[in-house]
Coordinates of C-alpha atoms in Angstrom, one line a residue:
M1382 CA 14.2 -22.5 3.2
R1383 CA 10.6 -22.4 2.3
R1384 CA 9.8 -18.7 1.5
T1385 CA 6.5 -16.6 2.3
A1386 CA 4.0 -14.6 0.8
L1387 CA 1.3 -12.2 1.8
V1388 CA -1.8 -12.0 -0.6
T1389 CA -4.7 -9.7 0.3
G1390 CA -7.9 -10.5 -0.7
G1391 CA -7.0 -14.3 -1.4
T1392 CA -10.5 -15.4 -1.2
G1393 CA -11.5 -13.4 -4.5
S1394 CA -10.8 -14.9 -8.2
L1395 CA -7.4 -13.1 -8.7
G1396 CA -6.2 -13.4 -5.2
F1397 CA -7.1 -17.3 -4.2
Q1398 CA -5.3 -17.9 -8.1
T1399 CA -2.3 -16.3 -7.6
A1400 CA -2.0 -17.9 -3.8
A1401 CA -2.2 -21.4 -5.8
A1402 CA 0.3 -20.6 -8.2
L1403 CA 2.5 -19.3 -5.5
V1404 CA 1.9 -22.8 -3.4
A1405 CA 2.6 -24.5 -6.7
G1406 CA 5.7 -22.9 -6.2
G1407 CA 7.0 -23.8 -3.2
W1408 CA 6.2 -21.1 -1.3
D1409 CA 4.0 -20.8 2.2
V1410 CA 1.5 -18.3 1.4
V1411 CA -1.0 -16.1 4.4
I1412 CA -4.3 -14.7 2.5
T1413 CA -6.2 -12.9 3.9
G1414 CA -10.1 -11.4 4.3
R1415 CA -12.9 -9.6 5.7
N1416 CA -14.7 -12.6 6.5
A1417 CA -12.5 -15.2 8.8
R1418 CA -14.4 -18.3 7.8
A1419 CA -14.3 -17.4 4.4
V1420 CA -10.5 -16.8 4.5
A1421 CA -10.1 -20.2 6.5
A1422 CA -12.1 -22.1 3.9
A1423 CA -9.9 -20.7 1.0
A1424 CA -6.4 -21.4 2.8
A1425 CA -8.3 -25.0 3.8
R1426 CA -8.5 -25.2 -0.6
L1427 CA -5.3 -24.2 -1.2
G1428 CA -3.8 -27.2 1.1
D1429 CA -0.7 -27.2 3.2
G1430 CA 1.6 -24.1 3.2
A1431 CA -1.6 -21.9 3.0
V1432 CA -2.6 -19.9 6.5
G1433 CA -5.6 -17.9 6.4
L1434 CA -6.2 -14.9 8.3
P1435 CA -9.0 -12.0 8.7
L1436 CA -8.3 -8.6 8.1
D1437 CA -10.4 -5.7 7.1
L1438 CA -8.3 -3.2 5.2
G1439 CA -11.4 -0.8 6.0
S1440 CA -9.5 -0.3 9.4
L1441 CA -6.3 1.4 9.7
A1442 CA -6.0 0.2 13.1
Q1443 CA -6.7 -3.3 11.7
V1444 CA -4.0 -2.9 9.4
W1445 CA -1.5 -1.8 12.2
R1446 CA -2.2 -4.7 14.6
F1447 CA -2.5 -6.8 11.4
A1448 CA 1.2 -5.7 9.9
R1449 CA 3.0 -6.2 13.9
D1450 CA 1.9 -9.6 14.0
V1451 CA 1.8 -11.4 10.4
P1452 CA 4.7 -13.5 10.0
V1453 CA 7.7 -12.3 8.3
P1454 CA 6.9 -12.2 4.4
H1455 CA 9.5 -12.5 1.6
A1456 CA 6.6 -11.2 -0.6
V1457 CA 3.6 -9.0 -0.1
V1458 CA 0.6 -8.9 -3.2
C1459 CA -1.2 -6.3 -2.6
N1460 CA -4.4 -7.4 -4.1
A1461 CA -7.4 -6.6 -2.3
G1462 CA -9.3 -3.8 -3.7
I1463 CA -13.2 -2.7 -3.9
Q1464 CA -15.0 -0.9 -6.5
T1465 CA -18.3 1.2 -5.1
V1466 CA -21.0 2.4 -7.7
S1467 CA -24.1 3.5 -5.0
G1468 CA -22.6 6.5 -4.0
T1469 CA -19.8 7.5 -0.8
V1470 CA -19.0 4.9 1.9
L1471 CA -16.9 5.9 4.3
T1472 CA -14.2 3.7 6.1
E1473 CA -13.9 2.9 9.8
D1474 CA -11.9 6.2 9.9
G1475 CA -13.7 8.5 7.8
I1476 CA -11.8 7.5 4.6
E1477 CA -13.2 7.0 1.6
Q1478 CA -13.6 3.8 1.0
T1479 CA -12.3 3.3 -2.7
F1480 CA -9.2 5.6 -1.7
G1481 CA -9.0 4.1 1.9
V1482 CA -8.9 0.0 0.6
N1483 CA -7.7 0.2 -2.8
H1484 CA -4.8 2.6 -1.7
L1485 CA -4.6 3.5 1.5
A1486 CA -4.2 0.9 3.4
H1487 CA -1.8 -1.0 1.2
F1488 CA 0.4 1.9 1.9
L1489 CA 0.0 1.6 5.4
L1490 CA 0.4 -2.2 5.4
V1491 CA 3.4 -2.2 3.1
R1492 CA 5.2 0.7 5.3
E1493 CA 4.9 -1.1 8.7
L1494 CA 5.9 -4.3 7.5
L1495 CA 8.9 -3.0 5.4
P1496 CA 11.1 -2.6 8.9
R1497 CA 10.4 -7.0 8.9
M1498 CA 10.6 -8.2 5.1
A1499 CA 13.7 -10.5 4.5
P1500 CA 15.8 -8.3 2.2
G1501 CA 15.4 -8.1 -1.6
A1502 CA 11.6 -8.9 -0.7
R1503 CA 9.2 -8.6 -3.8
V1504 CA 6.1 -6.1 -3.6
V1505 CA 3.3 -6.2 -6.4
I1506 CA 0.3 -4.1 -5.9
V1507 CA -2.1 -4.6 -8.0
A1508 CA -3.1 -1.9 -10.4
S1509 CA -5.4 -1.4 -13.6
D1510 CA -5.4 -0.2 -17.1
T1511 CA -8.4 1.3 -16.3
H1512 CA -5.9 4.3 -15.0
D1513 CA -5.1 5.1 -18.2
P1514 CA -7.5 7.2 -20.1
A1515 CA -5.5 5.9 -23.2
R1516 CA -5.8 2.5 -23.1
H1517 CA -10.2 3.2 -23.7
T1518 CA -11.5 1.0 -21.7
G1519 CA -14.9 2.3 -21.5
M1520 CA -14.7 3.3 -17.6
P1521 CA -14.3 7.2 -16.7
A1522 CA -10.5 8.8 -16.7
P1523 CA -9.1 9.1 -13.2
A1524 CA -9.3 12.4 -11.8
Y1525 CA -6.5 13.1 -9.1
T1526 CA -6.6 16.2 -8.1
D1527 CA -4.9 15.8 -4.4
A1528 CA -5.3 13.1 -2.7
R1529 CA -6.7 15.0 0.8
S1530 CA -9.3 15.4 -1.5
L1531 CA -9.9 11.6 -2.7
A1532 CA -9.9 10.6 1.2
H1533 CA -12.5 13.6 1.9
P1534 CA -14.5 14.2 -1.4
T1535 CA -17.0 16.3 -2.1
E1536 CA -20.0 15.6 -4.0
G1537 CA -19.3 16.9 -7.9
A1538 CA -21.7 16.9 -10.9
D1539 CA -21.0 13.2 -11.8
V1540 CA -23.9 10.8 -11.4
P1541 CA -23.4 8.0 -8.5
S1542 CA -22.8 5.4 -10.6
T1543 CA -19.9 7.2 -13.0
V1544 CA -18.6 8.6 -9.2
G1545 CA -17.8 5.7 -8.2
R1546 CA -16.1 4.8 -11.2
R1547 CA -14.0 7.5 -11.7
R1548 CA -12.8 6.9 -7.8
Y1549 CA -12.1 3.2 -8.7
T1550 CA -9.9 4.1 -11.8
T1551 CA -8.2 6.7 -9.6
S1552 CA -7.6 4.7 -6.8
K1553 CA -5.7 2.3 -9.7
L1554 CA -3.9 5.7 -10.5
C1555 CA -3.1 6.0 -7.2
N1556 CA -1.3 2.1 -6.6
V1557 CA 0.6 3.3 -9.9
L1558 CA 2.0 6.2 -8.5
A1559 CA 2.6 4.4 -5.1
T1560 CA 4.8 1.9 -6.6
Y1561 CA 6.9 4.2 -8.6
E1562 CA 7.7 6.3 -5.5
F1563 CA 8.3 3.6 -3.0
A1564 CA 10.9 2.5 -5.5
R1565 CA 12.3 5.6 -5.5
R1566 CA 12.5 5.6 -2.1
V1567 CA 13.5 1.9 -0.9
P1568 CA 16.6 0.5 -2.1
S1569 CA 16.2 -2.3 -3.9
E1570 CA 18.1 -5.0 -2.0
T1571 CA 15.6 -4.2 0.7
A1572 CA 12.8 -4.7 -1.2
T1573 CA 11.6 -4.0 -5.2
F1574 CA 8.3 -2.9 -6.1
T1575 CA 6.5 -3.6 -9.5
A1576 CA 2.8 -2.7 -10.1
F1577 CA 0.5 -4.9 -12.5
D1578 CA -2.5 -5.1 -14.5
P1579 CA -4.5 -8.3 -14.7
G1580 CA -6.7 -6.8 -17.4
L1581 CA -10.3 -7.1 -17.2
M1582 CA -11.5 -10.2 -15.7
P1583 CA -15.2 -10.7 -16.1
G1584 CA -17.3 -12.8 -13.5
T1585 CA -15.5 -11.6 -10.8
G1586 CA -17.1 -10.1 -7.5
L1587 CA -15.4 -6.9 -8.8
A1588 CA -18.4 -5.4 -10.4
R1589 CA -20.6 -7.3 -8.0
D1590 CA -23.0 -3.9 -7.6
Y1591 CA -23.6 -3.8 -11.2
R1592 CA -27.2 -3.4 -11.9
G1593 CA -29.1 -4.6 -15.2
P1594 CA -27.7 -4.6 -18.6
Q1595 CA -24.2 -3.8 -17.2
A1596 CA -24.1 -6.8 -14.7
F1597 CA -25.8 -9.3 -17.4
A1598 CA -23.0 -8.2 -20.1
W1599 CA -20.3 -8.3 -17.3
R1600 CA -21.6 -11.9 -15.9
Y1601 CA -22.2 -13.8 -19.0
L1602 CA -21.1 -11.9 -22.2
L1603 CA -18.1 -10.6 -21.3
P1604 CA -16.4 -14.2 -20.1
A1605 CA -17.1 -15.2 -23.8
L1606 CA -14.3 -12.8 -24.8
T1607 CA -11.5 -14.5 -22.9
V1608 CA -10.5 -16.8 -25.6
V1609 CA -10.3 -14.4 -28.2
P1610 CA -6.6 -13.3 -28.8
G1611 CA -5.2 -9.9 -28.6
L1612 CA -7.6 -8.9 -26.0
N1613 CA -6.7 -7.5 -22.6
I1614 CA -9.7 -10.0 -21.0
H1615 CA -8.3 -12.9 -19.5
T1616 CA -9.8 -15.4 -16.9
P1617 CA -8.3 -15.1 -13.1
R1618 CA -6.4 -18.4 -13.4
R1619 CA -4.3 -16.8 -16.3
S1620 CA -3.9 -13.6 -14.5
G1621 CA -2.9 -15.1 -11.4
A1622 CA -0.2 -17.1 -12.6
A1623 CA 1.0 -14.0 -14.5
L1624 CA 0.9 -11.9 -11.5
A1625 CA 3.0 -14.8 -9.3
R1626 CA 5.2 -14.8 -11.8
L1627 CA 6.7 -11.6 -10.3
V1628 CA 7.1 -13.2 -7.3
L1629 CA 8.8 -16.3 -8.2
D1630 CA 10.7 -15.6 -11.4
P1631 CA 14.6 -15.4 -10.8
A1632 CA 14.8 -13.6 -13.6
L1633 CA 12.7 -10.5 -11.9
A1634 CA 15.6 -10.1 -8.8
G1635 CA 16.2 -7.1 -8.7
T1636 CA 13.0 -5.2 -10.9
T1637 CA 11.3 -2.6 -9.2
G1638 CA 9.4 0.7 -10.4
V1639 CA 8.6 -1.0 -13.4
Y1640 CA 4.5 -1.6 -14.8
F1641 CA 3.4 -5.2 -15.8
S1642 CA 0.3 -6.0 -18.1
G1643 CA 0.2 -9.9 -17.7
R1644 CA 3.4 -11.4 -18.4
R1645 CA 4.5 -7.9 -20.5
E1646 CA 6.6 -4.7 -19.4
I1647 CA 5.0 -1.9 -20.7
R1648 CA 4.6 1.9 -19.8
S1649 CA 1.8 3.3 -17.7
S1650 CA -0.2 6.4 -18.1
A1651 CA 1.2 9.8 -18.5
D1652 CA 0.2 10.7 -15.1
S1653 CA 1.8 7.9 -13.6
Y1654 CA 4.8 9.3 -14.0
D1655 CA 4.0 12.6 -12.6
L1656 CA 6.7 13.5 -9.4
A1657 CA 4.8 16.4 -7.7
K1658 CA 1.7 13.7 -7.7
A1659 CA 3.4 11.0 -6.2
A1660 CA 5.0 13.1 -3.5
D1661 CA 1.9 14.7 -2.5
L1662 CA 0.0 11.1 -2.7
W1663 CA 3.2 9.5 -0.3
D1664 CA 2.9 12.9 2.2
T1665 CA -0.4 13.0 2.7
S1666 CA -1.2 9.1 3.3
V1667 CA 1.7 9.3 5.5
R1668 CA -0.1 12.0 7.6
L1669 CA -3.5 10.1 7.0
T1670 CA -2.6 7.2 8.3
A1671 CA -0.3 8.9 11.4
D1672 CA -3.4 10.4 12.6
I1673 CA -4.9 6.7 13.6
P1674 CA -5.0 5.6 17.2
R1675 CA -2.2 3.3 17.7
P1676 CA -3.7 0.0 19.4
R1677 CA -2.1 -1.6 22.5
R1678 CA -0.1 -4.6 22.7
D1679 CA -1.9 -7.1 24.3
R1680 CA 0.1 -8.2 28.0
S1681 CA -1.6 -11.7 27.8

């Protein structure tokens, strides 16, 4: 029996390469993206077994509707992400966009899909080594105060570009915290949860808002470092294959509550194991997603 994987953000570099590896592994794949035309084109490039469905993670009502109607998945790859460096942007629901898209929408998607998932389904949440200040990535350290403040922030002392980048690293910490909390709350026989660091993938669209020297380095200088051994800098194809492995590898059946950097299982940041932060993030996320109006089911 063919199995189905859902990959959010499947039109972008990492998501597309992950979907391609899953299709090559004999799976059917549903990919998502905000632009319906781009999603359809990406699915056509993937070939038979791939379906593209539009999904705007900036709308919790749309996430809820999507989770209700999408085919039952055997795996979910929460890959879509955004980094905003031009001030505060809010989602349709009035949530700070980085937190809303990178964490909250995926949290709702997984919770709504869980009752419909095949037993033993695998959920992989794409994080980043930037969540760990000990890694010295050049990004601002995460600043997790409480989840309510992340959803509805006030302006701090950081300049706008630093605010956006710090919100990104904090959202990636949320991804790891959520992975571990899901693993604590959901039996592995129901579903397993792993977090994944793809490493730095220069040239991709994640840094589309960068300007000046940062943009030049991202697009033209850093890609040359993907061939240097020992650096956590990879091409999307290499990281996509490592990400797809967490879905495909039979040896990883039952593996839950762990963090992978590429193909290696490693420890994540000290804060990611903070049970109080994880509980606050979970409880607040439940309340924030409970506040959304549920769309009525069409009667046609």
